Short mmCIF file of C-alpha atoms and ligand atoms in Angstrom, two decimals:
data_model
loop_
_atom_site.label_atom_id
_atom_site.label_comp_id
_atom_site.label_asym_id
_atom_site.label_seq_id
_atom_site.Cartn_x
_atom_site.Cartn_y
_atom_site.Cartn_z
CA MET A 1 222.68 208.66 -5.24
CA VAL A 2 225.87 207.35 -3.68
CA LYS A 3 229.41 208.44 -4.53
CA LYS A 4 232.58 206.94 -3.12
CA PHE A 5 236.17 207.63 -3.98
CA GLY A 6 237.77 204.33 -2.98
CA ASP A 7 236.68 203.72 0.63
CA HIS A 8 235.75 207.35 1.15
CA THR A 9 231.99 207.89 0.92
CA VAL A 10 231.42 211.45 -0.27
CA LEU A 11 227.66 211.28 -0.95
CA ASN A 12 225.68 208.85 1.13
CA ASP A 13 222.20 208.18 -0.15
CA LEU A 14 221.64 211.75 -1.27
CA ASN A 15 218.25 212.33 -2.87
CA PHE A 16 216.94 215.56 -4.35
CA THR A 17 215.00 216.86 -7.34
CA VAL A 18 215.33 220.05 -9.35
CA SER A 19 212.11 220.91 -11.17
CA LYS A 20 212.01 222.21 -14.72
CA GLY A 21 213.02 225.86 -14.68
CA GLU A 22 213.94 225.81 -11.00
CA ARG A 23 217.11 227.51 -9.69
CA VAL A 24 218.67 225.69 -6.79
CA THR A 25 221.77 226.89 -4.97
CA LEU A 26 223.98 224.52 -3.00
CA ILE A 27 225.86 226.01 -0.08
CA GLY A 28 228.09 224.32 2.44
CA PRO A 29 231.66 223.99 3.66
CA SER A 30 234.58 223.13 1.44
CA GLY A 31 234.88 219.38 0.93
CA SER A 32 231.20 218.71 1.59
CA GLY A 33 230.65 217.25 -1.90
CA LYS A 34 229.14 220.15 -3.88
CA THR A 35 231.49 219.88 -6.86
CA THR A 36 231.11 216.11 -6.83
CA ILE A 37 227.33 216.47 -7.24
CA LEU A 38 227.73 218.76 -10.25
CA ARG A 39 230.41 216.54 -11.80
CA LEU A 40 228.13 213.51 -11.37
CA VAL A 41 225.28 215.29 -13.15
CA MET A 42 227.72 216.30 -15.90
CA THR A 43 228.77 212.58 -16.00
CA LEU A 44 232.39 213.53 -15.36
CA GLU A 45 232.36 211.14 -12.40
CA GLU A 46 231.05 207.61 -12.29
CA LEU A 47 228.09 207.19 -9.94
CA THR A 48 228.79 204.50 -7.31
CA GLY A 49 225.17 203.75 -6.42
CA GLY A 50 221.66 204.91 -7.29
CA TYR A 51 220.43 206.94 -10.23
CA ILE A 52 220.37 210.44 -11.69
CA HIS A 53 217.73 211.53 -14.20
CA VAL A 54 217.73 214.65 -16.33
CA GLY A 55 214.49 215.56 -18.09
CA GLY A 56 213.17 212.09 -17.25
CA ASN A 57 216.15 210.33 -18.87
CA PRO A 58 218.53 208.24 -16.76
CA LEU A 59 222.12 209.47 -17.07
CA GLN A 60 224.59 206.76 -16.12
CA TYR A 61 222.55 203.85 -14.80
CA GLU A 62 218.96 202.72 -15.08
CA GLU A 63 216.80 200.18 -13.38
CA GLN A 64 215.82 197.25 -15.56
CA GLY A 65 213.99 194.26 -14.13
CA GLY A 66 215.03 195.23 -10.61
CA LYS A 67 218.70 195.47 -11.63
CA ARG A 68 220.94 198.50 -11.83
CA MET A 69 222.28 198.55 -15.37
CA ARG A 70 225.01 200.75 -16.85
CA ILE A 71 223.77 202.80 -19.79
CA PRO A 72 225.90 202.34 -22.94
CA ASP A 73 228.16 205.26 -23.85
CA LYS A 74 226.32 206.16 -27.02
CA ARG A 75 223.03 206.64 -25.16
CA ARG A 76 224.82 208.43 -22.33
CA ARG A 77 226.22 210.96 -24.74
CA ARG A 78 222.79 211.72 -26.15
CA THR A 79 221.39 212.67 -22.74
CA THR A 80 224.45 214.61 -21.62
CA THR A 81 224.00 217.12 -24.42
CA ASP A 82 221.07 218.43 -22.34
CA ILE A 83 223.48 219.51 -19.61
CA GLY A 84 225.77 222.52 -19.60
CA MET A 85 228.46 223.26 -17.04
CA VAL A 86 230.63 226.25 -16.24
CA PHE A 87 233.60 225.58 -13.98
CA GLN A 88 235.50 227.62 -11.44
CA HIS A 89 238.58 227.75 -13.63
CA PHE A 90 237.76 229.04 -17.09
CA ASN A 91 238.34 226.04 -19.25
CA LEU A 92 238.01 227.43 -22.73
CA PHE A 93 240.03 225.69 -25.43
CA PRO A 94 243.21 227.85 -25.42
CA ASN A 95 244.16 227.17 -29.03
CA MET A 96 240.77 228.25 -30.42
CA THR A 97 239.28 231.69 -30.92
CA VAL A 98 236.26 232.77 -28.92
CA MET A 99 233.97 232.00 -31.87
CA GLU A 100 235.55 228.57 -32.41
CA ASN A 101 235.05 227.77 -28.74
CA VAL A 102 231.34 228.51 -28.93
CA ILE A 103 230.59 226.73 -32.25
CA GLU A 104 232.65 223.59 -31.56
CA ALA A 105 230.02 221.49 -29.72
CA PRO A 106 226.96 222.71 -31.67
CA MET A 107 228.71 221.65 -34.91
CA HIS A 108 230.34 218.43 -33.76
CA VAL A 109 227.82 217.18 -31.21
CA MET A 110 224.50 218.65 -32.36
CA GLY A 111 225.42 218.54 -36.04
CA LEU A 112 224.60 222.18 -36.81
CA SER A 113 226.01 223.64 -40.03
CA LYS A 114 228.82 226.12 -39.55
CA ALA A 115 226.60 229.00 -40.69
CA ALA A 116 223.86 228.08 -38.22
CA ALA A 117 226.36 227.58 -35.39
CA VAL A 118 228.00 230.95 -36.09
CA GLU A 119 224.66 232.74 -36.17
CA LYS A 120 223.67 231.23 -32.85
CA ALA A 121 227.09 231.96 -31.33
CA GLU A 122 226.89 235.59 -32.41
CA SER A 123 223.59 236.06 -30.67
CA LEU A 124 224.84 234.37 -27.48
CA LEU A 125 228.13 236.28 -27.49
CA ASP A 126 226.10 239.43 -27.91
CA LYS A 127 223.97 238.48 -24.92
CA VAL A 128 227.06 238.08 -22.70
CA GLY A 129 228.62 241.25 -24.12
CA MET A 130 231.52 239.50 -25.86
CA ALA A 131 230.65 239.61 -29.57
CA TRP A 132 233.34 242.25 -30.10
CA LYS A 133 236.01 239.73 -29.03
CA LYS A 134 234.89 236.83 -31.19
CA ASP A 135 238.24 236.53 -32.99
CA ALA A 136 240.37 236.81 -29.84
CA ARG A 137 242.11 233.91 -28.11
CA PRO A 138 241.21 233.17 -24.48
CA SER A 139 244.70 234.19 -23.29
CA GLU A 140 244.06 237.74 -24.53
CA LEU A 141 240.99 238.11 -22.30
CA SER A 142 240.34 238.80 -18.62
CA GLY A 143 239.00 236.04 -16.40
CA GLY A 144 235.59 237.71 -16.32
CA GLN A 145 235.48 237.84 -20.11
CA GLN A 146 236.53 234.19 -20.34
CA GLN A 147 233.79 233.17 -17.93
CA ARG A 148 231.17 235.08 -19.93
CA ILE A 149 232.32 233.18 -23.02
CA ALA A 150 232.21 229.88 -21.11
CA ILE A 151 228.58 230.73 -20.24
CA ALA A 152 227.78 231.45 -23.91
CA ARG A 153 229.47 228.19 -24.89
CA ALA A 154 227.36 226.21 -22.40
CA LEU A 155 224.16 227.91 -23.62
CA ALA A 156 225.00 227.15 -27.26
CA MET A 157 223.96 223.54 -26.64
CA ASP A 158 220.46 224.58 -25.53
CA PRO A 159 220.84 222.85 -22.17
CA GLU A 160 217.88 221.77 -20.06
CA ILE A 161 220.01 222.38 -17.02
CA LEU A 162 222.98 224.62 -16.38
CA LEU A 163 225.50 223.66 -13.70
CA LEU A 164 227.53 226.52 -12.25
CA ASP A 165 230.41 225.60 -9.95
CA GLU A 166 231.77 228.67 -8.16
CA VAL A 167 232.11 230.46 -11.46
CA THR A 168 233.32 233.68 -9.84
CA SER A 169 235.63 232.23 -7.17
CA ALA A 170 238.79 232.46 -9.25
CA LEU A 171 238.10 236.01 -10.48
CA ASP A 172 239.61 239.25 -9.31
CA PRO A 173 236.94 240.97 -7.19
CA GLU A 174 236.28 243.75 -9.71
CA LEU A 175 235.34 241.16 -12.37
CA VAL A 176 232.79 239.24 -10.31
CA GLY A 177 229.92 241.66 -10.94
CA GLU A 178 229.96 241.42 -14.75
CA VAL A 179 229.71 237.63 -14.65
CA LEU A 180 226.91 237.61 -12.06
CA ALA A 181 225.02 240.25 -14.07
CA VAL A 182 225.11 238.00 -17.15
CA LEU A 183 223.86 235.05 -15.13
CA LYS A 184 221.05 237.12 -13.61
CA ASP A 185 219.94 238.14 -17.11
CA ILE A 186 219.93 234.53 -18.24
CA ALA A 187 217.96 233.49 -15.18
CA ALA A 188 215.42 236.23 -15.90
CA GLU A 189 215.12 235.61 -19.66
CA THR A 190 215.14 231.80 -19.92
CA ASP A 191 213.55 228.87 -18.16
CA ILE A 192 216.73 226.81 -18.00
CA SER A 193 217.00 224.88 -14.76
CA MET A 194 220.08 225.81 -12.75
CA LEU A 195 222.08 224.04 -10.10
CA ILE A 196 224.43 226.60 -8.63
CA VAL A 197 227.33 226.41 -6.21
CA THR A 198 228.38 229.86 -5.08
CA HIS A 199 229.72 231.82 -2.14
CA GLU A 200 228.07 234.99 -3.49
CA MET A 201 225.13 235.09 -1.11
CA GLN A 202 223.50 238.19 -2.59
CA PHE A 203 223.52 236.48 -5.99
CA ALA A 204 222.10 233.31 -4.44
CA ARG A 205 219.34 235.42 -2.88
CA ASP A 206 218.58 237.13 -6.20
CA VAL A 207 218.35 234.07 -8.45
CA SER A 208 217.49 231.05 -6.31
CA ASP A 209 214.09 229.52 -5.83
CA ARG A 210 215.59 227.26 -3.20
CA VAL A 211 218.83 227.01 -1.25
CA MET A 212 220.15 223.69 0.02
CA MET A 213 222.61 223.69 2.89
CA PHE A 214 224.85 220.76 2.51
CA ASP A 215 227.38 219.16 4.83
CA GLN A 216 229.32 215.90 4.77
CA GLY A 217 227.41 214.51 1.82
CA SER A 218 223.88 215.20 2.95
CA VAL A 219 221.35 218.01 3.02
CA VAL A 220 221.23 219.78 6.38
CA GLU A 221 218.23 221.91 5.42
CA GLN A 222 216.63 223.48 2.39
CA ALA A 223 214.32 226.44 2.07
CA SER A 224 213.71 229.67 0.16
CA PRO A 225 216.70 232.03 0.16
CA GLU A 226 214.76 234.49 2.34
CA ARG A 227 214.27 231.81 4.95
CA ILE A 228 217.76 230.26 4.85
CA PHE A 229 219.58 233.57 5.03
CA SER A 230 217.42 235.31 7.61
CA ASP A 231 216.18 232.50 9.79
CA PRO A 232 218.06 229.21 9.30
CA GLU A 233 216.74 226.30 11.28
CA HIS A 234 220.00 224.50 11.97
CA GLN A 235 223.02 225.55 13.97
CA ARG A 236 225.33 224.18 11.28
CA THR A 237 223.74 226.52 8.73
CA ARG A 238 224.04 229.48 11.11
CA ASP A 239 227.71 228.68 11.76
CA PHE A 240 228.43 228.36 8.04
CA LEU A 241 226.70 231.61 7.12
CA HIS A 242 228.34 233.40 10.02
CA ALA A 243 231.76 232.20 8.83
CA ILE A 244 231.37 233.35 5.23
CA LEU A 245 229.42 236.61 5.65
P1 LIG B 1 233.18 220.77 -2.38
O1 LIG B 1 232.98 221.11 -3.82
O2 LIG B 1 231.94 220.86 -1.55
O3 LIG B 1 234.31 221.55 -1.75
P2 LIG B 1 234.11 218.22 -3.40
O4 LIG B 1 232.94 217.64 -4.07
O5 LIG B 1 235.16 218.84 -4.23
O6 LIG B 1 233.61 219.24 -2.27
O7 LIG B 1 234.82 217.11 -2.52
C1 LIG B 1 234.10 216.27 -1.63
C2 LIG B 1 235.04 215.22 -1.08
O8 LIG B 1 235.39 214.32 -2.12
C3 LIG B 1 236.34 215.76 -0.52
O9 LIG B 1 236.64 215.02 0.64
C4 LIG B 1 237.33 215.48 -1.61
O10 LIG B 1 238.61 215.30 -1.07
C5 LIG B 1 236.81 214.21 -2.21
N1 LIG B 1 237.15 214.07 -3.64
C6 LIG B 1 236.72 214.87 -4.65
N2 LIG B 1 237.19 214.47 -5.84
C7 LIG B 1 237.96 213.39 -5.59
C8 LIG B 1 238.75 212.50 -6.41
N3 LIG B 1 238.81 212.64 -7.73
N4 LIG B 1 239.41 211.48 -5.80
C9 LIG B 1 239.34 211.33 -4.45
N5 LIG B 1 238.62 212.11 -3.62
C10 LIG B 1 237.94 213.13 -4.17
MG1 LIG B 2 233.85 222.59 -5.02
#
C-alpha cells in the first residue's frame, strides 16, 4: 500500500499480512505512520496506491482487468463492518448513554432489533465491567471506563479485526491497567485478529504473536515479542526501545 498526504509520502510500498486470529503490534517513533495504517484499514483515509484486503475482501480498491478500480461506497460499507477500532481519545457519542452508544451500530448498521442489540450490549458491558453504568453519559465516567465502553462498542459489531491505536496513552496512569486487563481477556477468550499500536511494552509482550518495528513508513524488522524485546536485530529498534523503556 501507498499513502501520501499531498506530496508527503507517509507509507511507501508497505506490504504486510495479519493472519486470522493473529495479534500484531506496531511499534515505532512518533510520526512513522502507525496511526495512518490503522486509519487506512478503518477506511478513514483514502488509500493512494495499492490494496488492502480484510477477510479476503478488498476494502477501498480492487484489481479488475489489470486496473485499479475504486470500490463503490455501498460495497465498501459492507466490508468495513468487519473492522472495529478504538482510538486514543475516547470518542463515545457524548449525547448518548453508555447503552445507546453500544447498540447504535448493531441496530442501524447490522439491522439487529433493539431487544437483540440490548441483550448483546449487556453481555459485552458485563465483560468489560461496565454493565452497572449502562445508563450513564460518557462525561460522568473516567477515561478508563470510557475506553472499556469503546472496546465493548467495537466488539458489538462482531469484528474480524480489532484496531487499537494507543488506547491507553491519554489515560491517567492509574487507569491504564484496567483497560489493558480487559484487552488481555478479550485476546485470551476470542480469536479476533488484532492490530495494535501501543507504548505499553509489557502488554505488547503479553498479547502479541508478532511485533513489527516501523520507521518512516516501512518495516525495519518484525519478530516474536521475545525476540524483538530481548535481542533486536537492528540498531534503530535498539535505539527506539532504549528511548521508551
Ligand atoms: P504515528 O501514528 O506513527 O505517530 P501518523 O500516522 O500519525 O504517525 O503520521 C505519519 C505522518 O503522516 C506524519 O508525518 C504526519 O504528520 C502525517 N499525517 C498524518 N495525518 C495527516 C493528515 N491528515 N494530513 C497531512 N499529514 C498527515
Ligand atoms: Mg499515532
